[in-house]
PDB file of C-alpha atoms and ligand atoms in Angstrom:
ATOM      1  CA  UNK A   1      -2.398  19.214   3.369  1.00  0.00           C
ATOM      2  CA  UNK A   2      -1.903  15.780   2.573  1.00  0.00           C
ATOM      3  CA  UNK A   3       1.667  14.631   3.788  1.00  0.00           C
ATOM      4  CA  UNK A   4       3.220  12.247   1.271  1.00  0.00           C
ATOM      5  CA  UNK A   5       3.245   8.543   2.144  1.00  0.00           C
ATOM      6  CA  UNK A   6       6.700   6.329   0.508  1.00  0.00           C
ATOM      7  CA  UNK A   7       6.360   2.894   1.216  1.00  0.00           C
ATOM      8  CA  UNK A   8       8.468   0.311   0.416  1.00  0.00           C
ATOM      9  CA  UNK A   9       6.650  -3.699  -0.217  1.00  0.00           C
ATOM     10  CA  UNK A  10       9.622  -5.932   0.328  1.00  0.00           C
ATOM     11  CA  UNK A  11       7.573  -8.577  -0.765  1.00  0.00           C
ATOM     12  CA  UNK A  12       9.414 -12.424  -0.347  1.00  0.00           C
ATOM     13  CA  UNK A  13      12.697 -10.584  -0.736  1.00  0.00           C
ATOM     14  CA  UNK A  14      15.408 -10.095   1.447  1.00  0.00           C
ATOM     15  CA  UNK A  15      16.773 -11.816   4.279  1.00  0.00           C
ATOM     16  CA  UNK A  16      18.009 -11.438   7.785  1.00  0.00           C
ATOM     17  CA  UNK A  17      21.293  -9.718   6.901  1.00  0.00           C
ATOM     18  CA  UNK A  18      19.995  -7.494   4.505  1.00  0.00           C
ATOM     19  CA  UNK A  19      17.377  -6.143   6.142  1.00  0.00           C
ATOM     20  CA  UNK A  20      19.035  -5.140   9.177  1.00  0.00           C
ATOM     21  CA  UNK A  21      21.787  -3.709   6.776  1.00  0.00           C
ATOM     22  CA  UNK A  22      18.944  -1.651   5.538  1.00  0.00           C
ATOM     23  CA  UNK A  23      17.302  -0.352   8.745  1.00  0.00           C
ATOM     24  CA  UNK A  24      20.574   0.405   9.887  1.00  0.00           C
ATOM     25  CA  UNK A  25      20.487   3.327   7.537  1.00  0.00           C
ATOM     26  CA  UNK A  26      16.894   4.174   7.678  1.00  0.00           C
ATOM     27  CA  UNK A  27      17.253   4.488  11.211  1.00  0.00           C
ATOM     28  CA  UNK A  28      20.466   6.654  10.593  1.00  0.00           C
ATOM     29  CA  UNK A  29      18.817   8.860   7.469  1.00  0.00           C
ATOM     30  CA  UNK A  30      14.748   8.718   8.850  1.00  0.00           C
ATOM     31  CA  UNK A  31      15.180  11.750  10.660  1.00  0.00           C
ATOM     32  CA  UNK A  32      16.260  13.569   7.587  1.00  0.00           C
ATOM     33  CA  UNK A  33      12.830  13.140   5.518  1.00  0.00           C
ATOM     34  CA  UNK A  34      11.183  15.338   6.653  1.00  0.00           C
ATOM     35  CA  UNK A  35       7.697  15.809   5.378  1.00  0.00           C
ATOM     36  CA  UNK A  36       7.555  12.650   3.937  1.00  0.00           C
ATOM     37  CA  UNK A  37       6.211   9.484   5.671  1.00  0.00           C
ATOM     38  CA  UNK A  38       7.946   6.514   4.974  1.00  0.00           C
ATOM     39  CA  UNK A  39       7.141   2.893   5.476  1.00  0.00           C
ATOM     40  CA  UNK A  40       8.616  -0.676   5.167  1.00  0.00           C
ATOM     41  CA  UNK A  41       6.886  -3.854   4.645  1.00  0.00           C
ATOM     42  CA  UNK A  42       8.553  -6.908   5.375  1.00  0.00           C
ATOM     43  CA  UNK A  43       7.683 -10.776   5.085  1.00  0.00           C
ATOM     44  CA  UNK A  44       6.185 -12.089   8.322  1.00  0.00           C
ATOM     45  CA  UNK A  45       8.901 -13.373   9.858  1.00  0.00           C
ATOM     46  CA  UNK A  46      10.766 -10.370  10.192  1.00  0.00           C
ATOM     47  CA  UNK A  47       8.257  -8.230  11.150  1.00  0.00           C
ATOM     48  CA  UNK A  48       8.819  -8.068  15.232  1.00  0.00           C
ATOM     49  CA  UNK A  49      12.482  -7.114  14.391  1.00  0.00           C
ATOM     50  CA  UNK A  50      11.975  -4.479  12.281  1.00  0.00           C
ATOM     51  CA  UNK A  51       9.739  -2.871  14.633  1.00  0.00           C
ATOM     52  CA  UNK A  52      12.350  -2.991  17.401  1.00  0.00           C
ATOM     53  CA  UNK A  53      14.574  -1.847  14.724  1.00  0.00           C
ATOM     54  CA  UNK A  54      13.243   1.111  13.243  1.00  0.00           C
ATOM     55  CA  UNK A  55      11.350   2.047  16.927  1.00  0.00           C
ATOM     56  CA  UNK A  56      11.383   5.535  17.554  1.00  0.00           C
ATOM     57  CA  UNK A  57      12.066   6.504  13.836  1.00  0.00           C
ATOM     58  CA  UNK A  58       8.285   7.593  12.722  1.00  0.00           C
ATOM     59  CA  UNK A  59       9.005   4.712   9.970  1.00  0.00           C
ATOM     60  CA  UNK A  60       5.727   2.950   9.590  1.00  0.00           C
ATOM     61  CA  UNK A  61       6.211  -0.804   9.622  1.00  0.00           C
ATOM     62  CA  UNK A  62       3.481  -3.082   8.677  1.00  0.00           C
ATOM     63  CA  UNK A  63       2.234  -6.256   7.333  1.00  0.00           C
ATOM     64  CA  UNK A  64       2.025  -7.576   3.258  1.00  0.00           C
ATOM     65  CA  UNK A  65      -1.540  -8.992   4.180  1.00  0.00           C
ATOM     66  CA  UNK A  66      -3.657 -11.028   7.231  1.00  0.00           C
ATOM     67  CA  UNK A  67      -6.289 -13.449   7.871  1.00  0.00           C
ATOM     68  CA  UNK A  68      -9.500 -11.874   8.560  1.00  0.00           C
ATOM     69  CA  UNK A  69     -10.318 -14.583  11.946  1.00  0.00           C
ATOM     70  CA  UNK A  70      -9.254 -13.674  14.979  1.00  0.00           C
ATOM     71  CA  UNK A  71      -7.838 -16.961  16.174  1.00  0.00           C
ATOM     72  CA  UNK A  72      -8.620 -20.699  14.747  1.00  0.00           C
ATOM     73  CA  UNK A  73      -7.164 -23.667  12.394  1.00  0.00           C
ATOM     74  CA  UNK A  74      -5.527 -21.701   9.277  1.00  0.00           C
ATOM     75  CA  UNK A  75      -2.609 -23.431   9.479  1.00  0.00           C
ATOM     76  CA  UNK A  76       0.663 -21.208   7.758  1.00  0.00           C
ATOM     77  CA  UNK A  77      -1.649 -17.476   8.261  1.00  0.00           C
ATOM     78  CA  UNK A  78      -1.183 -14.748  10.485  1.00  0.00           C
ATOM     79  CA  UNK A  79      -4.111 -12.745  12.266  1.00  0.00           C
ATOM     80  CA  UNK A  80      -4.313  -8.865  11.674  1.00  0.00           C
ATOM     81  CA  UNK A  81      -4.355  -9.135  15.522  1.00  0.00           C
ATOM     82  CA  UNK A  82      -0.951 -11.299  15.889  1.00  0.00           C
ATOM     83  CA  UNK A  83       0.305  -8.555  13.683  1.00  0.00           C
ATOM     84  CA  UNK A  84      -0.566  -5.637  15.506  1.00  0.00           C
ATOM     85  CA  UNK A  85       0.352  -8.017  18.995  1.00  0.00           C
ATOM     86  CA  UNK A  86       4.005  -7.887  17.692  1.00  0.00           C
ATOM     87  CA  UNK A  87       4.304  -4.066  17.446  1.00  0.00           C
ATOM     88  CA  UNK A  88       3.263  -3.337  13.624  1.00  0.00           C
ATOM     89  CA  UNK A  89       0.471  -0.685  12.606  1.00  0.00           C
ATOM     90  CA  UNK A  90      -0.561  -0.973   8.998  1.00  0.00           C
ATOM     91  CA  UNK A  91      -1.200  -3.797   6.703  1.00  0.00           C
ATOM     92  CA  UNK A  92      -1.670  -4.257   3.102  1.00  0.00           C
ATOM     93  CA  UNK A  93      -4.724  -5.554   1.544  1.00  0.00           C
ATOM     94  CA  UNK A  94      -6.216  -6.543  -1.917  1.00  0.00           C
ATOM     95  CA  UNK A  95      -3.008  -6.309  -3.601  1.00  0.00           C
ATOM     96  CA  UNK A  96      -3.334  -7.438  -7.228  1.00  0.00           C
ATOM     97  CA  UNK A  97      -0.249 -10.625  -6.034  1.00  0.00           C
ATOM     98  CA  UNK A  98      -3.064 -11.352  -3.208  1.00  0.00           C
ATOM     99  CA  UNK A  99      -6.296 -11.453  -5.739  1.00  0.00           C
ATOM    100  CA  UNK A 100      -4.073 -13.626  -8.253  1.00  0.00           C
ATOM    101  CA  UNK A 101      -2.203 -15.497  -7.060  1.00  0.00           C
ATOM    102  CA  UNK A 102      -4.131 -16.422  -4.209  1.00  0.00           C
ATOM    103  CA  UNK A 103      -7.376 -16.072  -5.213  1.00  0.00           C
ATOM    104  CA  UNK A 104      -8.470 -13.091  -2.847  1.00  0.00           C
ATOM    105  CA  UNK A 105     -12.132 -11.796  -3.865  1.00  0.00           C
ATOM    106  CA  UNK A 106     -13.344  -8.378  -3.160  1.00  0.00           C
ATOM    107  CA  UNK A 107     -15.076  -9.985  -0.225  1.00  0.00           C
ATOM    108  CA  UNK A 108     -11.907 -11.124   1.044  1.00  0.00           C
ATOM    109  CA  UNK A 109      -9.836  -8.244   0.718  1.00  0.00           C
ATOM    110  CA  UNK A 110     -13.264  -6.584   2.856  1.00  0.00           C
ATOM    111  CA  UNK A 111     -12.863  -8.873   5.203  1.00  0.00           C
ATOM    112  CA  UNK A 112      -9.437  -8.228   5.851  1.00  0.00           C
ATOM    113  CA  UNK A 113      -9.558  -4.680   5.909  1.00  0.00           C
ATOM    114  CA  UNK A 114     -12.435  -4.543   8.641  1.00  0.00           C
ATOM    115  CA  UNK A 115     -10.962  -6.953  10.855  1.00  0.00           C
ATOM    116  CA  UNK A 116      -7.466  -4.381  10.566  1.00  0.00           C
ATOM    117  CA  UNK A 117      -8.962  -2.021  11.511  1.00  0.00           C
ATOM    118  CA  UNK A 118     -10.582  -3.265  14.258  1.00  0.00           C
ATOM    119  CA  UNK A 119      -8.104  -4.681  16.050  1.00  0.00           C
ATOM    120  CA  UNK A 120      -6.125  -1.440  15.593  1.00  0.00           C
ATOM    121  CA  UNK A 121      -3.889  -1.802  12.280  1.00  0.00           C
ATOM    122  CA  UNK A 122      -4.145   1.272   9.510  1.00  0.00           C
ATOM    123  CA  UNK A 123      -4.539  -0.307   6.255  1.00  0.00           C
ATOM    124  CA  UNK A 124      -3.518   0.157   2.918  1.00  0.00           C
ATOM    125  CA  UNK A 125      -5.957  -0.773   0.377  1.00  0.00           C
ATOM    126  CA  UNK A 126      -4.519  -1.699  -2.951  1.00  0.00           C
ATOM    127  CA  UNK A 127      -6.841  -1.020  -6.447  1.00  0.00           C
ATOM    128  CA  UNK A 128      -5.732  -1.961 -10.297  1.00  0.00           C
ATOM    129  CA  UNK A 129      -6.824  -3.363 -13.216  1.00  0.00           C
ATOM    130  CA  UNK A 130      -5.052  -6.344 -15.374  1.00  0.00           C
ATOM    131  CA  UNK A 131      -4.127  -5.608 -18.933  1.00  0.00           C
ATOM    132  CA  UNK A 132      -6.911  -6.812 -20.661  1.00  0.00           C
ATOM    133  CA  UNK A 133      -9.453  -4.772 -18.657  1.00  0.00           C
ATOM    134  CA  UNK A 134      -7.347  -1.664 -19.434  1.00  0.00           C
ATOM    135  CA  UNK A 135      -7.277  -2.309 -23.452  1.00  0.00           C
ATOM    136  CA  UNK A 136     -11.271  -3.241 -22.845  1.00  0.00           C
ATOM    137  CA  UNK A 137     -11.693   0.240 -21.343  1.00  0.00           C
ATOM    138  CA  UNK A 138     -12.910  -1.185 -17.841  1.00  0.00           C
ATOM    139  CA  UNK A 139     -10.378   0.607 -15.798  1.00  0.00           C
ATOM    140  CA  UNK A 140     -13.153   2.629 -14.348  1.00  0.00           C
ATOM    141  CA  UNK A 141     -15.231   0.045 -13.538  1.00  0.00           C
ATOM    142  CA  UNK A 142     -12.839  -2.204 -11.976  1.00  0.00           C
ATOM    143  CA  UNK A 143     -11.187   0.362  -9.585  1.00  0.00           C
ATOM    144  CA  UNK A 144     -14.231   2.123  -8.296  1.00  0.00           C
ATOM    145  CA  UNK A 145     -15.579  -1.907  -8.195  1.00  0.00           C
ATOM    146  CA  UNK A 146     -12.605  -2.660  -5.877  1.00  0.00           C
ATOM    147  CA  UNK A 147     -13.015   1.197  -3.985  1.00  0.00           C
ATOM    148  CA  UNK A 148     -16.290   0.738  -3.407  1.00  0.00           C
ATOM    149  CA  UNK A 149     -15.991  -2.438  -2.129  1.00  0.00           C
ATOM    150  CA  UNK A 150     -13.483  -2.125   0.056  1.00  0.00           C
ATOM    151  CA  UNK A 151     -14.550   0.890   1.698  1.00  0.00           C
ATOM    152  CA  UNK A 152     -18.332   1.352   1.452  1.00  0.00           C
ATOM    153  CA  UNK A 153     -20.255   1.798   4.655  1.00  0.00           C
ATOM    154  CA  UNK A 154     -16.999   2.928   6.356  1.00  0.00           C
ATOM    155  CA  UNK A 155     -16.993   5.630   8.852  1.00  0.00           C
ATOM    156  CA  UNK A 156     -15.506   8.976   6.856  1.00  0.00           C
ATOM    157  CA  UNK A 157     -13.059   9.973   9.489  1.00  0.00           C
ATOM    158  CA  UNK A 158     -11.762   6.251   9.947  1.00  0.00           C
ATOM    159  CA  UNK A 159     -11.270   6.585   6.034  1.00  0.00           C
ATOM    160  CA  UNK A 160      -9.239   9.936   6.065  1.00  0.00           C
ATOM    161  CA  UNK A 161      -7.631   8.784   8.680  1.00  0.00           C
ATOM    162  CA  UNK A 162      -6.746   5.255   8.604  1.00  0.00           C
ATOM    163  CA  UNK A 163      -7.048   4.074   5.456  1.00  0.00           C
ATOM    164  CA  UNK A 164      -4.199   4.622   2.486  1.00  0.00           C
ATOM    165  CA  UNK A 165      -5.590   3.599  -1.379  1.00  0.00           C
ATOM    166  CA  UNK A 166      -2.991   2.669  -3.133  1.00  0.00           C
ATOM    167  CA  UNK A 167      -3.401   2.519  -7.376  1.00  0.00           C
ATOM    168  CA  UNK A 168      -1.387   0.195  -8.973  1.00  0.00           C
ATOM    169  CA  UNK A 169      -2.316  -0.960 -12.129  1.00  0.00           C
ATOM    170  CA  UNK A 170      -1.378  -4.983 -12.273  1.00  0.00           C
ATOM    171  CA  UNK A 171       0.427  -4.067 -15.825  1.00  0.00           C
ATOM    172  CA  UNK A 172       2.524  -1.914 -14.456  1.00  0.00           C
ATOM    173  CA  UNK A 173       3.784  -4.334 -11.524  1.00  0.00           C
ATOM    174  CA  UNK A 174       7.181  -5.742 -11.674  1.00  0.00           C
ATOM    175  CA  UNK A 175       6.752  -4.849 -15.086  1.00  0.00           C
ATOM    176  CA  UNK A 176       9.410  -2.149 -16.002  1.00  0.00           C
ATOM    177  CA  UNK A 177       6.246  -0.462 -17.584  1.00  0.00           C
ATOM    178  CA  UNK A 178       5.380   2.766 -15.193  1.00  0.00           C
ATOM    179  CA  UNK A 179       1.604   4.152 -15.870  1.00  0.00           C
ATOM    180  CA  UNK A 180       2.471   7.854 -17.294  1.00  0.00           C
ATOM    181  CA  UNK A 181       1.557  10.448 -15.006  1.00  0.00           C
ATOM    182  CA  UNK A 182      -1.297  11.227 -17.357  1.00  0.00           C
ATOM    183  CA  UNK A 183      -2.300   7.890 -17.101  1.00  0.00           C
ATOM    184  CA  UNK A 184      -2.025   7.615 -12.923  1.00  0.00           C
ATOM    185  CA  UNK A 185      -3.282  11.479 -12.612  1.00  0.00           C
ATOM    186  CA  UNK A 186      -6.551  10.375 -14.416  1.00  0.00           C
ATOM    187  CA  UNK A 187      -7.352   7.254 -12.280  1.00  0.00           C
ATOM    188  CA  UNK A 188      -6.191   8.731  -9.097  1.00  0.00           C
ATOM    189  CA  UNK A 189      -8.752  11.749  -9.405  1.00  0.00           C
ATOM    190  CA  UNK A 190     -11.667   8.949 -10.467  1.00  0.00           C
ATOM    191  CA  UNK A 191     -11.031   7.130  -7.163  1.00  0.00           C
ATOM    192  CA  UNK A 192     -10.966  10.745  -5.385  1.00  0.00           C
ATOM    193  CA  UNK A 193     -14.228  11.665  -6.864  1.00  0.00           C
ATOM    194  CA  UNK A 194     -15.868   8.756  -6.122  1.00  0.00           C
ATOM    195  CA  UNK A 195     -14.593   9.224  -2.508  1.00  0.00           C
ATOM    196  CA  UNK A 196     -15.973  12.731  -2.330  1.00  0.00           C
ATOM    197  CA  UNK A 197     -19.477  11.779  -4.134  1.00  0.00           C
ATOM    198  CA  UNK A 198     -19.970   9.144  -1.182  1.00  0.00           C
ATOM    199  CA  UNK A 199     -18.172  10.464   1.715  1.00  0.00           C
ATOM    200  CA  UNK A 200     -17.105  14.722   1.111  1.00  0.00           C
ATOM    201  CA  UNK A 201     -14.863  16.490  -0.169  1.00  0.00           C
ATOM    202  CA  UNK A 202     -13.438  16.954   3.024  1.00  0.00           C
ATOM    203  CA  UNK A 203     -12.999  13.444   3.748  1.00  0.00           C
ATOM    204  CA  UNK A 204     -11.707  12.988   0.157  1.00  0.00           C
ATOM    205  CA  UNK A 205      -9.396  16.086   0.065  1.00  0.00           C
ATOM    206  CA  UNK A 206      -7.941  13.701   2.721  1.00  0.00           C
ATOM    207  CA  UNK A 207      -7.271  10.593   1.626  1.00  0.00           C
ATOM    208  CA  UNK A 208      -3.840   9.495   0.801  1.00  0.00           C
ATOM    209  CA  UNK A 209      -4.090   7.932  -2.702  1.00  0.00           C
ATOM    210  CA  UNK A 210      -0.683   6.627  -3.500  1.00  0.00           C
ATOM    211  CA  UNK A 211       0.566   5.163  -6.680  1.00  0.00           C
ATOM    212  CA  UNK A 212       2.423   1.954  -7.334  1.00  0.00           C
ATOM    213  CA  UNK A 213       4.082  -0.169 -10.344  1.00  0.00           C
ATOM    214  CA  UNK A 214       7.808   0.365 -11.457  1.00  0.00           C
ATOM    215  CA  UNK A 215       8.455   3.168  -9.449  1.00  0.00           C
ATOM    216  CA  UNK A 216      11.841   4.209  -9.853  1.00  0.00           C
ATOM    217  CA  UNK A 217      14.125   6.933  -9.030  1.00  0.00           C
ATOM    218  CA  UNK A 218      13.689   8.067 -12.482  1.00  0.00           C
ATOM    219  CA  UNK A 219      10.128   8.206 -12.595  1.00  0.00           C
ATOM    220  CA  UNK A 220       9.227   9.020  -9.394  1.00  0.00           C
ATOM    221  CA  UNK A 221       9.626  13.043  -9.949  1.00  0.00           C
ATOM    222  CA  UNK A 222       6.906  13.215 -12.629  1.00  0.00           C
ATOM    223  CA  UNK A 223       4.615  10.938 -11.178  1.00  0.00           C
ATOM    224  CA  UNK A 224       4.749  13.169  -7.656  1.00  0.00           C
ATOM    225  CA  UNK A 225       4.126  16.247  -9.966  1.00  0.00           C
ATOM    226  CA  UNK A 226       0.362  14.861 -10.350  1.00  0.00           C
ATOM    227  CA  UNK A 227      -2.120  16.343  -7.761  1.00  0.00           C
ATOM    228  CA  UNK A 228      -3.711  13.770  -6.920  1.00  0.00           C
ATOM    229  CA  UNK A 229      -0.438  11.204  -6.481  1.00  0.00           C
ATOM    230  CA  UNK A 230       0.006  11.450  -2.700  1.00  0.00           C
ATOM    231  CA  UNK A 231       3.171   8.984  -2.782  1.00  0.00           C
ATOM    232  CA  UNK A 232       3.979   5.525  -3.565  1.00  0.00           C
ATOM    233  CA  UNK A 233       4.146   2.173  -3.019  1.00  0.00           C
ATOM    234  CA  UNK A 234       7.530   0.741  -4.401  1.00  0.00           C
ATOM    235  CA  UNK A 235       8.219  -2.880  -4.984  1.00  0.00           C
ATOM    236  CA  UNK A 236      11.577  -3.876  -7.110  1.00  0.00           C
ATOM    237  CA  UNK A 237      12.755  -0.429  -5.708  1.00  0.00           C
ATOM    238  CA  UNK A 238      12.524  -0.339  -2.654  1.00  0.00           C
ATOM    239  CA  UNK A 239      14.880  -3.302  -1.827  1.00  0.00           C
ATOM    240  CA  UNK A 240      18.130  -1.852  -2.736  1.00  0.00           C
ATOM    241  CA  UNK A 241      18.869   0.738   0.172  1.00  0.00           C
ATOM    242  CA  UNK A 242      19.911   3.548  -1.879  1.00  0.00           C
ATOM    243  CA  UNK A 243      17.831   3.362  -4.793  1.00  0.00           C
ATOM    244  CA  UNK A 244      14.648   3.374  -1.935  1.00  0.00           C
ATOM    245  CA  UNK A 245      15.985   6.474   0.098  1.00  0.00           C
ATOM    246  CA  UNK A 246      16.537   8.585  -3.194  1.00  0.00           C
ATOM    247  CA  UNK A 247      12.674   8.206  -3.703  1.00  0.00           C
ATOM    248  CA  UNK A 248      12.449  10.066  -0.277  1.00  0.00           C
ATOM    249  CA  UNK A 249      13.167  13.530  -1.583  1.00  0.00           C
ATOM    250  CA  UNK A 250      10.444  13.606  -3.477  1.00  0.00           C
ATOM    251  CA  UNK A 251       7.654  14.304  -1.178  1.00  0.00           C
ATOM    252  CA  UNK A 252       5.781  17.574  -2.727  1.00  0.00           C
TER     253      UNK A 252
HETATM  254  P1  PGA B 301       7.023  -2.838  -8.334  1.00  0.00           P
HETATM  255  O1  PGA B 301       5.915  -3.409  -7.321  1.00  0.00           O
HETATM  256  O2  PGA B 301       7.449  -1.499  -7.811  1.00  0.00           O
HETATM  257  O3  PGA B 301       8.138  -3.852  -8.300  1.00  0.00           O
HETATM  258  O4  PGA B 301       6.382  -2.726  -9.672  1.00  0.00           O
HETATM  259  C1  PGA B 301       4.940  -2.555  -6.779  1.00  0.00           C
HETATM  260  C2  PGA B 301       3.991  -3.336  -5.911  1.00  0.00           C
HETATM  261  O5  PGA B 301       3.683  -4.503  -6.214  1.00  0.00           O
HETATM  262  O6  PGA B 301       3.515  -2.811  -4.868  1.00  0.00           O
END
């Protein structure tokens, strides 16, 4: 019912070379995955040439994040409408880099995901909590925080339909250290609930929930197993062309 969603956060990896090594054979092997969606997400600059380079495959392409304005001074950002003027359809917000590093707020990442989808752009909403929240046991708490604000008041079809969630708990990023599929199963089915106590059970037997943090090749198996893990976003993974297409075969 729910069609499995792989998608690959390049991050501020790669380069020119490399990444039209790697569409090159997504472009060739895309038509062999079947049920599985997959999706790239490059660094700004190279967004407008992966689109023309992976047109016509089904691949998603999208953007790492956006500005919320339209237009105006923000001098080194990109609009969610620039993105979606050069040909991309998704964009990732509220991922944990993004509320670190850069100081994005709930409010922010909000922001960011209404002005997507307004001008057009499906969005992937990223959820997780740090370390110290997870040995404080506020995983709960901080998740269905960042769930509920990120998509409360949204329309029920646009969320089925248009939005991914994406868990990935910040320990587990870049880490080496995968959440077990215990550990993913049991958030992914809090977020699900909490969808289907505000919006249905239909809308919420809809929603893509994907998960993401040192997804491998080995791991990825198990953590597909779970019911409620709908696919992945892959980081450190997903930038070596072989080790990202042998994730594809695991759509359930
Ligand atoms: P990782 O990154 O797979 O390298 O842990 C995942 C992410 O940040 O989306």
């Amino acid at each position: 019912m729910r069609q499995p969603f792989m998608a690959g956060n390049w991050k501020m990896h790669l380069d020119r070379e490399a990444i039209s090594a790697f569409c090159s054979a997504l472009r060739r092997d895309a038509g062999g995955a079947g049920a599985v969606r997959l999706g790239v997400f490059p660094p700004f600059v190279y967004l407008a040439e992966v689109v023309a380079a992976l047109r016509g495959t089904g691949v998603v392409v999208g953007a790492q994040t956006c500005r919320p304005e339209s237009h105006g001074a923000f001098t080194g950002e990109v609009a969610a409408r620039q993105v979606r003027d050069v040909g991309a359809t998704h964009v990732i917000v509220g991922h944990s880099e993004r509320r670190q590093l850069f100081g994005e707020t709930d409010r922010d990442v909000r922001a960011r995901l209404d002005s997507a989808l307004a001008c057009g752009l499906d969005v992937l909403l990223c959820v997780g909590e740090t370390l110290p929240e997870r040995e404080a046991g506020r995983t709960a708490e901080v998740v269905l925080r960042q769930l509920q604000a990120g998509t409360d008041g949204l329309d029920g079809e646009t969320l089925a339909r248009r939005v991914t969630l994406a868990y990935e708990p910040v320990w587990a990023i870049g880490t080496g250290r995968t959440a077990t599929p215990g550990q993913a199963q049991e958030v992914h089915a809090l977020l699900r609930d909490d969808v289907a106590r505000r919006f249905g059970g239909a809308v919420a037997g809809r929603l893509v929930i994907q998960y993401g943090g040192s997804v491998k090749p080995a791991n990825v198996a198990a953590l597909m197993a779970c019911p409620d893990v709908d696919g992945a976003l892959v980081g450190g993974a997903s930038l070596e062309y072989e080790s990202f297409a042998s994730l594809l075969d695991y759509g359930n």
